[in-house]
Every structure is written in C-alpha cells, then in structure tokens.
Amino acid sequence: MVDRLANSEANTRRISIVENCFGAAGQPLTIPGRVLIGEGVLTKLCRKKPKARQFFLFNDILVYGNIVIQKKKYNKQHIIPLENVTIDSIQDEGDLRNGWLIKTPTKSFAVFAATATEKSEWMNHINKCVSDLLSKSGKTPSNEHAAVWVPDSEATVCMRCQKAKFTPVNRRHHCRKCGFVVCGPCSEKRFLLPSQSSKPVRICDFCYDLLSTGEMTACQSTRSDSYSQSPKSSLNDVSDDDDDEDSSD
C-alpha cells in the first residue's frame, strides 16, 4: 500500500499541506518515496507540564511540532528518523494513560494518546514502518538510546546526593546519561556523548565516574515504565537550562 501511495497525487498534496503548516521555518518534507501514513495530536510529557503536540507519521520519519493554530499552523518542527526509533509501552496509572516511550540515540520522551485504540494504532504503525525500513536497509535496530528525562516534579531534592533541596535559586539540572534530576554540585562535570551532541554535555558525578572507567552500560537509565510511577499533578518538560534544543520543549 505504501509503495502504491508513494507517487500518488493525493500523497503529494497531503505532504505539501503539512509543509505549508510549518511555514518557511520548517524543513522540506517532500522527497521521492516518502508517504504520509497518519497524523494526530498526542500529549508529550515535557519538563514543566504535559503539552499537546501535533505528530505526523511518515514511512521513514516522525515529525512533530507545537500547535499554533489547529490543522493550520505549527512551529518548532522536529524530525526523527524512524530507523533509529524504538518504542516501549507505558503502564496506565492515574491521569496519564495510553502512553508509550519514543526512544532514539539523541532524544527519548513519553507521549500519550486520547484512547487505548489510538495508542495501539500509533504503536502498530510506527513498529511496521521501522520494521520495513530496517528490512530494506539490512540494518539492525538501534540498541543505544538517550535517557528519558525524569520530570522536575518527581524530585524535590537532588536524586543523587538526596540532600540538596530545589528552590528558585538552587535550580534543577538533568544528567544527559541517566536522565535524573540533580543539583548543580552533583552535575558540574561534562562528558562527550557523541550520539547526543558534538560537545561535552552535563552529566551527574555518578555517571561520570562510570563513564570514565568504561562502565558505560552500568549507568544507562532503566526507566521504561517510570511515568507509571510519576506524581500526576504537575509533570514537566525536556529542557534543563537553555542548552537543550529550545527553552520550551
């Protein structure tokens, strides 16, 4: 079906509409063989609170952006190559339901659908696209993923020293290796994680010690179901300081 739609006029028109919705700031999306599989609004777990984002699933990429005007205008376009994506279901609990993790070497985050059926359809379509891509390319699934950041609201004190309390002055930071919320003194060091950045990034002392001794897998986050255990009142965004991709997402 995808091959049949690839060069159809209807598919070209649909992709053109998506491009226009992102405006001049968005990257061109029309390339030979690309097919728009589906689209919809998902709730993305961000650092400050859950936020609605518009997602577009193509046969080779996943695109999402901020909603400015529903179905008419989006900004802050993000493009994720699907061959690097792995997804894991998140257990339902409280207000956060119908969720799953989207994990890539550069960034990982949680999203939630409105219904269980919608979640199932999204996950099935994503898995099918990833499987088809890997089958055609002969590549193996990615086994390295960026940590899913712990929302700020899960930590009133540093998750490493368990002593420093967070205040407007004593700010929260995120370790780029384990995703924990840590204080400044516990995350003064930086380490080069090539899959995430060309420059050394902030990591906690615990991960720095393990990385420095070559025990990289030991500090890999294992929070696949962390959001089923989160406080449900005020969940938070993926930008620590201003050194993430932007200050709001």
XYZ file of N, CA and C in Angstrom:
747
model
N 0.827 -1.204 0.000
C 0.000 0.000 0.000
C 0.865 1.261 0.000
N 1.931 1.231 0.825
C 2.826 2.385 0.891
C 3.455 2.659 -0.461
N 3.914 1.586 -1.132
C 4.526 1.753 -2.452
C 3.538 2.326 -3.458
N 2.285 1.934 -3.320
C 1.273 2.418 -4.250
C 0.999 3.914 -4.040
N 1.081 4.350 -2.784
C 0.795 5.750 -2.461
C 1.981 6.676 -2.706
N 3.182 6.093 -2.777
C 4.398 6.894 -2.816
C 4.381 7.985 -3.879
N 3.932 7.668 -5.054
C 3.958 8.639 -6.145
C 2.571 9.137 -6.520
N 1.616 8.942 -5.613
C 0.255 9.381 -5.923
C 0.098 10.875 -5.708
N -0.826 11.443 -6.457
C -1.093 12.885 -6.343
C -1.659 13.233 -4.967
N -2.486 12.342 -4.430
C -3.098 12.594 -3.124
C -2.037 12.664 -2.028
N -1.063 11.751 -2.084
C 0.004 11.748 -1.085
C 0.859 13.004 -1.193
N 1.201 13.377 -2.410
C 1.991 14.597 -2.625
C 1.266 15.819 -2.090
N -0.032 15.863 -2.303
C -0.828 17.002 -1.837
C -0.875 17.047 -0.308
N -1.028 15.891 0.320
C -1.089 15.836 1.787
C 0.229 16.290 2.410
N 1.356 15.842 1.834
C 2.662 16.235 2.367
C 2.882 17.730 2.171
N 2.442 18.249 1.043
C 2.575 19.684 0.773
C 1.802 20.514 1.796
N 0.641 20.022 2.190
C -0.162 20.729 3.200
C 0.581 20.771 4.532
N 1.209 19.648 4.902
C 1.983 19.599 6.153
C 3.143 20.588 6.088
N 3.844 20.619 4.975
C 4.949 21.566 4.801
C 4.470 22.998 4.997
N 3.354 23.321 4.375
C 2.824 24.684 4.455
C 2.421 25.055 5.875
N 1.943 24.077 6.638
C 1.536 24.352 8.021
C 2.729 24.734 8.896
N 3.925 24.245 8.561
C 5.124 24.592 9.327
C 5.764 25.881 8.822
N 5.370 26.328 7.630
C 5.883 27.577 7.102
C 7.343 27.518 6.686
N 7.930 28.702 6.498
C 9.298 28.799 5.988
C 10.325 28.261 6.975
N 9.986 28.246 8.257
C 10.939 27.779 9.273
C 11.075 26.259 9.289
N 10.111 25.557 8.713
C 10.160 24.106 8.686
C 11.012 23.577 7.547
N 11.529 22.363 7.705
C 12.309 21.741 6.643
C 11.382 21.150 5.588
N 11.817 21.122 4.317
C 11.019 20.478 3.270
C 10.805 19.004 3.593
N 9.630 18.492 3.334
C 9.298 17.114 3.671
C 9.048 16.235 2.446
N 8.884 16.844 1.302
C 8.577 16.084 0.091
C 9.849 15.531 -0.543
N 9.983 14.205 -0.524
C 11.078 13.551 -1.229
C 10.497 12.308 -1.907
N 11.146 11.822 -2.973
C 10.637 10.628 -3.663
C 10.515 9.438 -2.710
N 9.377 8.765 -2.761
C 9.181 7.568 -1.956
C 8.615 7.798 -0.576
N 8.542 9.047 -0.132
C 8.017 9.322 1.204
C 6.493 9.339 1.189
N 5.903 8.702 2.186
C 4.445 8.606 2.274
C 3.984 9.065 3.651
N 2.950 9.878 3.690
C 2.340 10.282 4.953
C 1.379 9.180 5.387
N 1.716 8.524 6.492
C 0.929 7.394 6.978
C -0.266 7.862 7.814
N -0.026 8.826 8.680
C -1.102 9.304 9.543
C -0.659 10.501 10.354
N -1.610 11.112 11.055
C -1.304 12.283 11.862
C -2.292 12.383 13.018
N -1.934 13.162 14.021
C -2.831 13.355 15.153
C -2.162 14.106 16.287
N -2.964 14.495 17.250
C -2.458 15.206 18.424
C -2.163 14.204 19.532
N -0.953 14.271 20.065
C -0.556 13.453 21.202
C -0.088 14.378 22.321
N -0.217 13.914 23.547
C 0.288 14.676 24.683
C 1.717 14.242 24.958
N 2.644 15.180 24.837
C 4.055 14.892 25.055
C 4.421 15.287 26.480
N 5.058 14.371 27.204
C 5.465 14.668 28.564
C 6.691 15.565 28.517
N 6.501 16.806 28.891
C 7.581 17.777 28.858
C 8.048 18.100 30.271
N 9.083 18.900 30.365
C 9.707 19.111 31.666
C 8.810 19.899 32.621
N 8.112 20.883 32.139
C 7.282 21.709 33.005
C 5.881 21.147 33.190
N 5.317 20.592 32.127
C 3.977 20.002 32.204
C 3.710 19.252 30.909
N 2.717 18.371 30.870
C 2.356 17.702 29.620
C 1.816 18.736 28.623
N 2.212 18.595 27.363
C 1.791 19.564 26.346
C 1.300 18.855 25.089
N 0.265 19.410 24.480
C -0.260 18.855 23.233
C 0.695 19.183 22.096
N 1.014 18.182 21.290
C 1.886 18.371 20.126
C 1.243 17.666 18.925
N 1.416 18.242 17.765
C 0.918 17.630 16.541
C 1.995 16.703 15.992
N 1.633 15.440 15.764
C 2.568 14.447 15.236
C 2.141 14.005 13.840
N 3.137 13.779 12.991
C 2.915 13.256 11.651
C 3.823 12.037 11.465
N 3.220 10.922 11.121
C 3.995 9.707 10.876
C 4.131 9.473 9.377
N 5.373 9.465 8.911
C 5.683 9.123 7.522
C 6.304 7.730 7.519
N 6.506 7.163 6.354
C 7.078 5.824 6.292
C 8.559 5.782 6.659
N 9.207 6.952 6.765
C 10.631 6.970 7.110
C 10.989 7.928 8.245
N 10.086 8.828 8.604
C 10.379 9.794 9.658
C 9.135 10.038 10.514
N 9.368 10.539 11.723
C 8.302 11.005 12.601
C 8.543 12.489 12.809
N 7.517 13.288 12.555
C 7.637 14.743 12.654
C 6.647 15.245 13.699
N 7.087 16.188 14.529
C 6.140 16.800 15.456
C 6.471 18.271 15.663
N 5.486 19.000 16.145
C 5.692 20.425 16.380
C 4.649 20.995 17.317
N 4.887 22.216 17.751
C 3.944 22.927 18.601
C 2.723 23.341 17.788
N 1.570 23.299 18.410
C 0.341 23.698 17.735
C 0.108 25.194 17.946
N 0.133 25.956 16.866
C -0.163 27.393 16.922
C -1.630 27.613 16.593
N -2.067 27.062 15.463
C -3.478 27.056 15.069
C -3.794 25.646 14.584
N -4.714 24.973 15.260
C -5.021 23.577 14.961
C -5.293 23.358 13.475
N -4.551 22.408 12.890
C -4.680 21.994 11.492
C -4.323 23.094 10.496
N -3.745 24.186 10.991
C -3.392 25.279 10.087
C -1.950 25.767 10.245
N -1.474 25.806 11.477
C -0.136 26.356 11.674
C 0.554 25.674 12.846
N 1.816 25.224 12.615
C 2.649 24.611 13.637
C 4.035 25.245 13.584
N 4.764 25.204 14.712
C 6.142 25.679 14.701
C 7.039 24.720 15.486
N 8.309 25.068 15.599
C 9.315 24.239 16.265
C 9.271 22.794 15.781
N 9.490 22.657 14.496
C 9.430 21.341 13.844
C 10.592 20.450 14.301
N 10.265 19.209 14.636
C 11.267 18.207 14.990
C 11.097 17.014 14.058
N 12.208 16.513 13.530
C 12.175 15.376 12.607
C 13.017 14.238 13.177
N 12.401 13.077 13.337
C 13.080 11.913 13.908
C 13.135 10.793 12.871
N 14.331 10.371 12.441
C 14.440 9.242 11.508
C 13.918 7.965 12.173
N 12.998 7.284 11.531
C 12.361 6.121 12.154
C 13.293 4.926 12.316
N 14.315 4.824 11.502
C 15.197 3.648 11.619
C 15.975 3.661 12.931
N 15.994 4.820 13.610
C 16.672 4.905 14.904
C 15.716 4.784 16.087
N 14.422 4.587 15.797
C 13.401 4.630 16.847
C 13.102 3.252 17.428
N 12.959 3.214 18.741
C 12.421 2.059 19.447
C 11.288 2.570 20.328
N 10.188 1.830 20.429
C 9.085 2.275 21.272
C 8.767 1.220 22.326
N 8.381 1.691 23.511
C 8.013 0.814 24.621
C 6.728 1.323 25.251
N 5.811 0.420 25.517
C 4.549 0.806 26.143
C 4.776 1.231 27.590
N 3.929 2.155 28.071
C 3.961 2.612 29.459
C 2.676 2.159 30.142
N 2.811 1.650 31.324
C 1.654 1.168 32.079
C 0.734 2.329 32.460
N -0.579 2.101 32.327
C -1.567 3.114 32.708
C -1.619 3.285 34.215
N -1.718 4.533 34.651
C -1.924 4.794 36.073
C -2.334 6.253 36.234
N -3.398 6.506 37.005
C -3.828 7.875 37.252
C -4.273 8.574 35.977
N -3.924 9.848 35.864
C -4.343 10.654 34.714
C -3.528 10.363 33.458
N -2.353 9.813 33.621
C -1.505 9.519 32.466
C -1.807 8.116 31.963
N -2.504 8.047 30.843
C -2.939 6.758 30.304
C -2.633 6.696 28.809
N -2.605 5.459 28.290
C -2.431 5.234 26.845
C -1.104 5.806 26.338
N -0.031 5.560 27.100
C 1.253 6.146 26.736
C 2.295 5.147 26.284
N 3.319 5.672 25.653
C 4.476 4.873 25.259
C 5.700 5.773 25.140
N 6.866 5.159 25.191
C 8.127 5.875 25.048
C 8.589 5.837 23.600
N 9.061 6.962 23.123
C 9.720 7.048 21.821
C 11.201 7.263 22.119
N 12.019 6.258 21.829
C 13.425 6.297 22.214
C 14.322 6.330 20.977
N 15.298 7.260 20.993
C 16.277 7.366 19.915
C 17.640 7.633 20.554
N 18.727 7.494 19.792
C 20.050 7.758 20.363
C 20.228 9.202 20.822
N 19.501 10.146 20.205
C 19.696 11.556 20.530
C 18.705 12.095 21.541
N 17.496 11.531 21.585
C 16.471 12.042 22.478
C 15.410 10.982 22.696
N 14.891 10.913 23.920
C 13.824 9.960 24.234
C 12.777 10.672 25.086
N 11.513 10.346 24.857
C 10.450 11.019 25.598
C 9.181 10.178 25.578
N 8.233 10.556 26.434
C 6.965 9.842 26.543
C 5.852 10.633 25.872
N 4.929 9.922 25.230
C 3.738 10.540 24.649
C 2.514 9.733 25.076
N 1.360 10.384 25.057
C 0.121 9.752 25.487
C -0.985 10.060 24.478
N -1.755 9.035 24.124
C -2.873 9.179 23.205
C -4.167 9.360 23.999
N -5.218 9.761 23.299
C -6.501 10.008 23.965
C -7.198 8.715 24.359
N -6.983 7.642 23.580
C -7.665 6.372 23.846
C -6.701 5.207 23.678
N -7.086 4.064 24.203
C -6.270 2.859 24.061
C -6.183 2.429 22.600
N -7.283 2.597 21.879
C -7.292 2.235 20.450
C -6.320 3.093 19.668
N -6.333 4.389 19.958
C -5.419 5.304 19.274
C -3.966 4.956 19.582
N -3.692 4.627 20.832
C -2.340 4.213 21.214
C -1.914 2.982 20.423
N -2.797 1.989 20.364
C -2.489 0.754 19.657
C -2.201 1.015 18.186
N -3.003 1.877 17.566
C -2.809 2.178 16.145
C -1.486 2.891 15.910
N -1.171 3.875 16.749
C 0.097 4.580 16.606
C 1.272 3.614 16.752
N 1.256 2.796 17.805
C 2.376 1.892 18.046
C 2.518 0.851 16.937
N 1.401 0.331 16.469
C 1.455 -0.667 15.395
C 2.009 -0.064 14.109
N 1.564 1.141 13.777
C 2.037 1.786 12.546
C 3.520 2.154 12.643
N 3.927 2.675 13.799
C 5.339 3.018 13.968
C 6.209 1.772 13.856
N 5.824 0.717 14.550
C 6.604 -0.525 14.502
C 6.676 -1.084 13.088
N 5.571 -0.997 12.350
C 5.558 -1.501 10.967
C 6.510 -0.683 10.088
N 6.481 0.633 10.239
C 7.371 1.480 9.446
C 8.832 1.207 9.773
N 9.155 1.070 11.054
C 10.527 0.798 11.465
C 10.986 -0.556 10.927
N 10.115 -1.553 11.045
C 10.437 -2.893 10.563
C 10.699 -2.891 9.057
N 9.854 -2.204 8.308
C 10.023 -2.135 6.853
C 11.320 -1.433 6.475
N 11.634 -0.356 7.176
C 12.864 0.384 6.890
C 14.096 -0.476 7.144
N 14.130 -1.144 8.279
C 15.283 -1.975 8.625
C 15.409 -3.167 7.681
N 14.254 -3.702 7.259
C 14.271 -4.823 6.329
C 14.863 -4.415 4.989
N 14.514 -3.228 4.521
C 15.018 -2.743 3.225
C 16.499 -2.376 3.291
N 16.911 -1.803 4.424
C 18.293 -1.329 4.537
C 19.257 -2.422 5.002
N 18.707 -3.473 5.631
C 19.558 -4.518 6.166
C 20.216 -4.144 7.477
N 19.823 -2.999 8.046
C 20.408 -2.551 9.298
C 19.752 -3.276 10.474
N 20.414 -3.220 11.619
C 19.851 -3.804 12.835
C 19.241 -2.691 13.684
N 18.265 -3.021 14.520
C 17.644 -1.998 15.374
C 18.668 -1.325 16.271
N 18.477 -0.058 16.534
C 19.386 0.681 17.409
C 19.285 0.154 18.830
N 20.435 -0.059 19.470
C 20.421 -0.537 20.856
C 20.948 0.518 21.817
N 21.140 1.737 21.308
C 21.570 2.845 22.154
C 20.508 3.930 22.128
N 20.059 4.337 23.302
C 19.017 5.354 23.381
C 19.364 6.393 24.432
N 19.014 7.629 24.137
C 19.173 8.674 25.142
C 18.223 8.392 26.305
N 18.615 8.814 27.482
C 17.769 8.607 28.657
C 16.494 9.430 28.550
N 15.416 8.880 29.082
C 14.179 9.643 29.215
C 14.324 10.500 30.470
N 14.165 11.806 30.317
C 14.370 12.694 31.455
C 13.276 12.521 32.508
N 13.684 12.475 33.756
C 12.736 12.445 34.869
C 12.083 13.830 34.961
N 10.758 13.914 35.001
C 10.110 15.230 35.130
C 10.538 15.934 36.413
N 10.625 17.255 36.346
C 11.055 18.039 37.507
C 10.229 17.739 38.749
N 8.929 17.549 38.565
C 8.035 17.389 39.715
C 8.268 16.098 40.479
N 9.039 15.170 39.901
C 9.333 13.928 40.616
C 10.426 14.116 41.655
N 11.108 15.263 41.607
C 12.251 15.449 42.503
C 12.180 16.788 43.233
N 11.978 16.740 44.536
C 12.053 17.946 45.357
C 13.468 18.130 45.890
N 14.230 17.029 45.902
C 15.645 17.087 46.275
C 16.458 16.374 45.199
N 17.748 16.623 45.170
C 18.651 16.008 44.196
C 18.547 14.486 44.263
N 18.423 13.850 43.116
C 18.257 12.400 43.067
C 19.577 11.652 43.268
N 20.682 12.382 43.351
C 21.972 11.739 43.597
C 22.420 11.910 45.048
N 22.550 13.145 45.526
C 23.034 13.336 46.892
C 21.914 13.196 47.920
N 20.656 13.304 47.454
C 19.495 13.167 48.339
C 19.474 14.211 49.452
N 20.185 15.309 49.255
C 20.266 16.338 50.296
C 19.841 17.714 49.789
N 20.358 18.119 48.639
C 20.101 19.467 48.142
C 18.633 19.638 47.747
N 17.959 20.594 48.379
C 16.561 20.880 48.044
C 16.513 21.899 46.911
N 15.576 21.695 45.997
C 15.456 22.601 44.865
C 14.601 23.815 45.231
N 15.099 24.977 44.849
C 14.421 26.246 45.099
C 14.576 27.097 43.843
N 13.935 28.279 43.785
C 14.142 29.163 42.626
C 15.612 29.520 42.423
N 16.396 29.476 43.504
C 17.827 29.775 43.402
C 18.638 28.510 43.110
N 18.329 27.421 43.817
C 19.021 26.151 43.594
C 18.271 25.368 42.525
N 18.657 25.536 41.294
C 17.902 25.029 40.151
C 18.095 23.539 39.910
N 17.113 22.977 39.238
C 17.191 21.579 38.803
C 18.015 21.483 37.524
N 18.765 20.402 37.401
C 19.506 20.090 36.182
C 19.233 18.632 35.834
N 19.512 18.267 34.586
C 19.303 16.880 34.166
C 20.603 16.272 33.662
N 20.899 15.088 34.159
C 22.033 14.325 33.636
C 21.635 13.766 32.277
N 22.471 14.012 31.270
C 22.153 13.545 29.917
C 22.364 12.047 29.732
N 22.990 11.400 30.714
C 23.214 9.964 30.580
C 22.118 9.145 31.251
N 21.760 9.504 32.500
C 20.750 8.718 33.217
C 19.390 9.392 33.252
N 19.339 10.716 32.975
C 18.070 11.428 32.967
C 17.607 11.890 34.330
N 18.397 11.669 35.382
C 17.996 12.048 36.732
C 17.998 13.570 36.907
N 17.168 14.040 37.841
C 17.143 15.450 38.222
C 18.172 15.638 39.328
N 19.153 16.500 39.094
C 20.266 16.633 40.033
C 20.577 18.104 40.304
N 21.266 18.341 41.401
C 21.661 19.702 41.753
C 22.930 20.096 40.998
N 23.281 21.377 41.060
C 24.474 21.861 40.375
C 25.754 21.185 40.819
N 26.015 21.123 42.126
C 27.256 20.487 42.594
C 27.370 19.020 42.199
N 26.252 18.325 42.022
C 26.294 16.909 41.623
C 26.364 16.729 40.109
N 26.403 17.836 39.366
C 26.440 17.710 37.899
C 27.329 18.780 37.276
N 28.483 18.996 37.892
C 29.396 20.012 37.382
C 30.235 19.512 36.214
N 30.333 18.194 36.072
C 31.202 17.634 35.039
C 30.453 17.474 33.711
N 31.220 17.414 32.646
C 30.661 17.195 31.308
C 31.409 16.054 30.633
N 30.722 15.387 29.736
C 31.308 14.229 29.063
C 30.765 14.193 27.641
N 31.597 13.766 26.710
C 31.176 13.709 25.316
C 30.325 12.466 25.072
N 29.068 12.674 24.725
C 28.170 11.600 24.312
C 27.860 11.853 22.838
N 28.642 11.271 21.935
C 28.562 11.600 20.509
C 27.167 11.470 19.896
N 26.362 10.539 20.393
C 25.026 10.370 19.812
C 24.106 11.529 20.159
N 24.451 12.285 21.201
C 23.586 13.380 21.637
C 24.098 14.754 21.236
N 25.411 14.922 21.181
C 25.959 16.245 20.893
C 27.411 16.132 20.446
N 27.845 17.136 19.692
C 29.247 17.177 19.272
C 30.120 17.808 20.352
N 29.476 18.326 21.403
C 30.198 18.932 22.506
C 29.909 18.148 23.792
N 30.813 18.196 24.764
C 30.545 17.533 26.047
C 29.263 18.076 26.681
N 28.477 17.202 27.286
C 27.200 17.592 27.871
C 27.199 17.329 29.372
N 26.252 17.964 30.060
C 26.160 17.840 31.513
C 25.785 16.424 31.919
N 26.545 15.842 32.827
C 26.191 14.546 33.392
C 26.436 14.588 34.900
N 25.794 13.701 35.621
C 25.969 13.668 37.080
C 27.300 12.990 37.429
N 27.742 13.207 38.660
C 29.027 12.644 39.096
C 29.036 11.117 39.028
N 27.890 10.503 39.356
C 27.800 9.044 39.345
C 28.065 8.501 37.940
N 27.378 9.073 36.951
C 27.582 8.614 35.571
C 28.972 8.953 35.065
N 29.501 10.108 35.484
C 30.845 10.490 35.055
C 31.874 9.461 35.511
N 31.752 9.032 36.763
C 32.699 8.045 37.281
C 32.614 6.737 36.503
N 31.398 6.307 36.188
C 31.235 5.053 35.447
C 31.724 5.185 34.013
N 31.396 6.311 33.381
C 31.839 6.527 32.007
C 33.357 6.627 31.925
N 33.944 7.279 32.891
C 35.395 7.473 32.896
C 36.150 6.159 33.049
N 35.509 5.183 33.709
C 36.153 3.881 33.896
C 35.712 2.869 32.844
N 34.910 3.332 31.872
C 34.487 2.461 30.795
C 33.267 1.624 31.083
N 32.628 1.832 32.213
C 31.436 1.056 32.558
C 30.180 1.781 32.087
N 30.126 2.057 30.801
C 29.066 2.903 30.271
C 27.676 2.313 30.450
N 27.538 0.996 30.300
C 26.205 0.407 30.374
C 25.660 0.413 31.791
N 26.532 0.526 32.755
C 26.097 0.454 34.146
C 25.227 1.632 34.558
N 25.434 2.794 33.893
C 24.654 3.957 34.295
C 23.552 4.275 33.301
N 23.271 3.349 32.391
C 22.171 3.564 31.462
C 20.844 3.527 32.219
N 20.025 4.515 31.969
C 18.738 4.585 32.669
C 17.872 3.388 32.330
N 17.131 2.903 33.314
C 16.207 1.790 33.091
C 14.811 2.208 33.502
N 14.350 3.365 32.973
C 13.089 3.939 33.394
C 12.003 3.750 32.345
N 11.930 2.594 31.740
C 10.941 2.360 30.696
C 9.519 2.566 31.181
N 9.287 2.262 32.463
C 7.933 2.435 32.969
C 7.878 3.523 34.032
N 8.833 4.453 34.000
C 8.938 5.432 35.071
C 7.708 6.307 35.176
N 7.063 6.567 34.066
C 5.959 7.512 34.108
C 4.696 6.899 34.662
N 4.667 5.589 34.828
C 3.532 4.977 35.505
C 3.660 5.169 37.009
N 4.837 5.677 37.440
C 5.068 5.878 38.860
C 5.168 7.353 39.204
N 4.882 8.237 38.239
C 5.086 9.658 38.450
C 3.973 10.294 39.255
N 4.272 11.369 39.995
C 3.211 12.168 40.572
C 2.377 12.735 39.430
N 1.094 12.776 39.576
C 0.235 13.118 38.462
C -0.219 14.578 38.448
N 0.279 15.396 39.353
C -0.254 16.739 39.460
C 0.413 17.725 38.519
N 1.730 17.654 38.361
C 2.414 18.674 37.571
C 3.662 18.092 36.937
N 3.516 17.438 35.805
C 4.652 16.780 35.153
C 5.337 17.751 34.191
N 6.632 17.509 33.979
C 7.466 18.570 33.435
C 8.253 18.326 32.138
N 8.822 19.343 31.492
C 9.394 19.423 30.128
C 10.850 18.958 29.926
N 11.278 18.868 28.690
C 12.594 18.323 28.375
C 13.600 19.408 28.056
N 13.786 20.417 28.853
C 14.865 21.349 28.613
C 15.407 21.866 29.912
N 16.494 21.470 30.301
C 17.205 21.807 31.515
C 17.741 23.196 31.291
N 18.212 24.014 31.871
C 18.801 25.287 31.477
C 18.305 25.712 30.092
N 19.228 26.235 29.278
C 18.845 26.598 27.905
C 19.687 25.824 26.913
N 20.311 24.732 27.350
C 21.226 24.033 26.456
C 20.588 22.806 25.823
N 19.269 22.637 25.950
C 18.586 21.615 25.186
C 18.201 22.241 23.852
N 17.360 21.574 23.072
C 17.065 22.048 21.723
C 16.348 23.394 21.707
N 15.522 23.681 22.717
C 14.956 25.008 22.882
C 14.430 25.103 24.297
N 13.986 26.297 24.699
C 13.645 26.530 26.101
C 12.279 26.050 26.488
N 11.475 25.594 25.568
C 10.109 25.219 25.919
C 9.805 23.756 25.682
N 10.676 23.015 25.019
C 10.351 21.625 24.688
C 11.558 20.723 24.829
